[in-house]
Structures are given as C-alpha cells and as structure tokens.
Amino acid sequence: FTQELNADEEKVGVPVAVFSLTEIVVHKGDKITIHFINPAEEPEDRHTFTIDTPYQMNYDLAGGESTQFSFTADTVGIFTYYCTYDLPSMIGQLVVLP
C-alpha cells in the first residue's frame, strides 16, 4: 500500500491546511509507504505528519520539502495523524483492520 499525502492549503476558496487524504484504511500486517509532500512555497510554512502510540512518528517538513517513509500496520485500531502546526484542521485517521 502506497499513499501520497499533500499538505493542501486550499479548500473551498479559503486558505486552510488539510491533508489531501483524511483516511487511510489498511489491514494488520500491511506495509504502508507514505509520500509526504509540503507544497508550500515559503520554507517557514512547516507541516508535520505526526501519529502517536503505537506508531510514534513525527516527520516535520519545511515548505517545498518532501519525504517518504514506510511502516508496518501491526496494531488494529483507529489512530489519528495530524500536523502539530495546524490543529484542528489538519488531521486524518489511520484505520487498521484485522
């Protein structure tokens, strides 16, 4: 499973920071690869992909940066991912099914 997540700052004509995908649904044991892109033009317009326990990830990107990371969905449940700079608008859910 591979997913591209953009930090999309345009929604209904109003500048707001949102993930391009607000839900990722996978099965336990799936390997997930995320391509995280911050399309902002200014380096100080930072965004994170952060998810807490049990996955413990925090990728922090300046405007114009991108990264790719992978992990295995080894715990069943619903886990919130978010941007630490843009709560509450920039959130999503990782849903791991049995």
Backbone as numpy.savetxt, mean C-alpha at the origin, in Angstrom:
# Nx Ny Nz CAx CAy CAz Cx Cy Cz
1.01 -13.74 -7.16 0.16 -12.56 -7.16 1.04 -11.33 -7.16
0.86 -10.48 -8.12 1.61 -9.23 -8.20 0.63 -8.08 -8.30
0.86 -7.03 -7.54 -0.04 -5.88 -7.57 0.75 -4.60 -7.59
0.29 -3.65 -8.40 0.91 -2.33 -8.44 0.05 -1.37 -7.65
0.66 -0.67 -6.70 -0.05 0.31 -5.88 0.52 1.68 -6.16
-0.31 2.56 -6.65 0.08 3.95 -6.84 -0.49 4.79 -5.71
0.24 5.78 -5.32 -0.28 6.78 -4.40 -0.96 7.83 -5.28
-2.26 7.68 -5.52 -3.00 8.51 -6.47 -3.62 9.69 -5.74
-3.20 10.89 -6.09 -3.65 12.07 -5.37 -4.80 12.80 -6.04
-5.46 12.20 -6.97 -6.58 12.87 -7.64 -7.80 11.96 -7.57
-8.85 12.41 -6.93 -10.08 11.63 -6.82 -11.25 12.60 -6.82
-12.12 12.46 -7.78 -13.30 13.31 -7.94 -12.90 14.79 -7.99
-11.79 15.09 -8.62 -11.37 16.47 -8.80 -10.81 17.14 -7.56
-10.78 16.45 -6.45 -10.28 17.03 -5.21 -8.96 16.36 -4.86
-7.90 17.14 -4.66 -6.62 16.52 -4.30 -6.74 15.78 -2.96
-6.53 14.51 -3.00 -6.55 13.69 -1.79 -5.65 12.49 -2.05
-4.95 12.07 -1.04 -4.05 10.94 -1.18 -4.84 9.65 -0.94
-4.79 8.74 -1.91 -5.44 7.44 -1.80 -4.56 6.39 -2.47
-4.70 5.14 -2.05 -4.07 4.05 -2.77 -4.93 3.74 -3.99
-4.30 3.37 -5.09 -5.06 3.02 -6.29 -5.84 1.72 -6.09
-5.43 0.90 -5.16 -6.13 -0.34 -4.84 -6.38 -0.35 -3.34
-7.65 -0.39 -2.95 -7.96 -0.33 -1.53 -8.23 -1.69 -0.91
-8.17 -2.75 -1.72 -8.33 -4.09 -1.18 -7.51 -5.07 -2.01
-6.75 -5.88 -1.31 -5.98 -6.96 -1.92 -6.47 -8.25 -1.29
-6.97 -9.18 -2.10 -7.49 -10.44 -1.59 -6.60 -11.57 -2.10
-6.07 -12.35 -1.16 -5.17 -13.46 -1.48 -5.54 -14.65 -0.60
-4.87 -15.77 -0.83 -5.04 -16.95 0.01 -3.77 -17.19 0.83
-3.96 -17.81 1.99 -2.83 -18.15 2.84 -1.82 -18.95 2.03
-0.57 -18.56 2.14 0.50 -19.23 1.41 0.88 -18.55 0.11
0.04 -17.64 -0.38 0.36 -16.91 -1.61 1.56 -15.99 -1.39
2.42 -15.92 -2.40 3.51 -14.94 -2.39 2.97 -13.67 -3.05
3.10 -12.56 -2.38 2.59 -11.28 -2.85 3.76 -10.38 -3.21
3.72 -9.80 -4.38 4.72 -8.82 -4.80 4.00 -7.50 -5.01
4.47 -6.48 -4.34 3.89 -5.14 -4.44 4.88 -4.24 -5.16
4.39 -3.54 -6.17 5.15 -2.48 -6.83 4.56 -1.18 -6.31
5.26 -0.53 -5.39 4.74 0.67 -4.73 5.38 1.89 -5.39
4.53 2.78 -5.91 4.99 3.93 -6.69 4.43 5.20 -6.07
5.28 6.18 -5.85 4.83 7.50 -5.42 4.97 8.45 -6.61
3.86 8.75 -7.31 3.94 9.58 -8.52 4.04 11.08 -8.25
4.08 11.48 -6.99 4.17 12.91 -6.67 5.43 13.50 -7.31
5.34 14.74 -7.73 6.46 15.38 -8.40 7.49 15.96 -7.42
7.04 16.36 -6.26 7.94 16.98 -5.27 8.49 15.92 -4.31
9.80 15.88 -4.10 10.39 14.88 -3.20 9.82 14.93 -1.79
9.39 16.11 -1.33 8.87 16.21 0.04 7.45 15.64 0.18
6.80 15.29 -0.93 5.47 14.67 -0.88 5.63 13.17 -0.67
5.86 12.78 0.57 6.18 11.40 0.91 4.92 10.57 1.12
5.05 9.27 0.85 3.99 8.30 1.12 4.63 7.02 1.66
3.87 6.32 2.49 4.35 5.03 2.99 3.35 3.93 2.65
3.85 2.72 2.57 3.03 1.52 2.61 3.40 0.88 3.94
2.48 0.95 4.89 2.73 0.46 6.24 1.66 -0.55 6.60
2.09 -1.67 7.15 1.15 -2.67 7.66 1.76 -3.21 8.95
0.93 -3.32 9.97 1.41 -3.71 11.29 1.44 -5.23 11.44
1.47 -5.69 12.67 1.53 -7.10 13.01 0.44 -7.86 12.27
0.73 -9.00 11.71 1.94 -9.80 11.83 2.96 -9.55 10.71
2.65 -8.66 9.77 3.52 -8.51 8.60 4.63 -7.48 8.77
4.43 -6.49 9.63 5.48 -5.54 10.02 6.25 -4.97 8.83
5.59 -4.15 8.02 6.25 -3.51 6.88 6.06 -2.01 6.96
7.08 -1.27 6.54 6.98 0.18 6.44 7.93 0.66 5.36
7.39 0.91 4.17 8.18 1.42 3.04 7.83 2.89 2.86
8.82 3.76 2.96 8.64 5.21 2.93 9.31 5.76 1.68
8.50 6.38 0.79 9.02 6.87 -0.49 8.84 8.37 -0.63
9.87 9.03 -1.12 9.77 10.44 -1.51 9.05 10.51 -2.85
8.54 11.69 -3.18 7.88 11.88 -4.47 8.80 11.45 -5.61
8.24 10.71 -6.58 9.01 10.25 -7.73 9.72 8.93 -7.52
9.71 8.39 -6.31 10.39 7.12 -6.04 9.43 5.94 -6.20
10.02 4.76 -6.36 9.24 3.52 -6.38 10.08 2.41 -5.78
9.40 1.36 -5.37 10.08 0.20 -4.82 9.23 -1.04 -5.10
9.84 -2.18 -4.97 9.14 -3.45 -5.12 9.54 -4.32 -3.94
8.56 -5.02 -3.36 8.85 -5.92 -2.25 7.88 -7.09 -2.30
8.31 -8.19 -1.71 7.50 -9.41 -1.71 7.41 -9.97 -0.30
6.32 -10.68 -0.05 6.15 -11.38 1.22 5.15 -12.51 1.01
5.12 -13.44 1.95 4.18 -14.55 1.89 3.03 -14.29 2.85
1.82 -14.45 2.36 0.62 -14.27 3.20 0.46 -15.51 4.07
1.05 -15.49 5.25 1.07 -16.68 6.09 0.11 -16.63 7.27
-0.64 -15.54 7.41 -1.60 -15.41 8.50 -2.96 -15.01 7.93
-3.99 -15.81 8.23 -5.35 -15.53 7.76 -5.94 -14.37 8.54
-6.65 -13.50 7.85 -7.32 -12.38 8.51 -7.41 -11.17 7.60
-7.86 -10.07 8.18 -7.96 -8.80 7.47 -7.00 -7.83 8.15
-6.10 -7.25 7.36 -5.05 -6.39 7.88 -5.07 -5.06 7.13
-5.05 -3.98 7.87 -5.09 -2.65 7.27 -3.69 -2.22 6.86
-3.57 -1.74 5.62 -2.34 -1.06 5.21 -2.67 0.41 5.05
-1.68 1.28 5.29 -1.95 2.71 5.32 -0.70 3.51 5.05
-0.90 4.79 4.77 0.19 5.74 4.65 0.25 6.54 5.95
1.38 6.55 6.60 1.49 7.25 7.88 1.34 8.77 7.73
1.54 9.29 6.52 1.43 10.73 6.29 0.01 11.16 5.94
-0.83 10.25 5.47 -2.12 10.63 4.91 -3.30 9.84 5.48
-3.29 9.64 6.78 -4.46 9.04 7.42 -5.51 10.13 7.60
-6.78 9.87 7.48 -7.39 8.57 7.27 -7.69 8.25 5.81
-7.30 9.10 4.88 -7.72 8.89 3.49 -6.95 7.79 2.77
-5.71 7.57 3.13 -4.87 6.64 2.38 -4.74 5.33 3.14
-5.77 4.47 3.00 -5.80 3.18 3.68 -6.34 2.11 2.73
-6.07 0.87 3.07 -6.59 -0.26 2.32 -6.57 -1.49 3.20
-7.06 -2.60 2.65 -7.10 -3.85 3.41 -6.45 -4.98 2.64
-5.63 -5.73 3.35 -5.11 -6.99 2.86 -5.99 -8.07 3.46
-6.70 -8.81 2.61 -7.58 -9.88 3.06 -6.90 -11.20 2.71
-6.56 -11.97 3.75 -5.92 -13.27 3.54 -6.93 -14.35 3.90
-7.34 -15.09 2.88 -8.32 -16.17 3.05 -7.59 -17.49 3.32
-8.30 -18.46 3.95 -7.66 -19.76 4.21 -7.26 -20.48 2.93
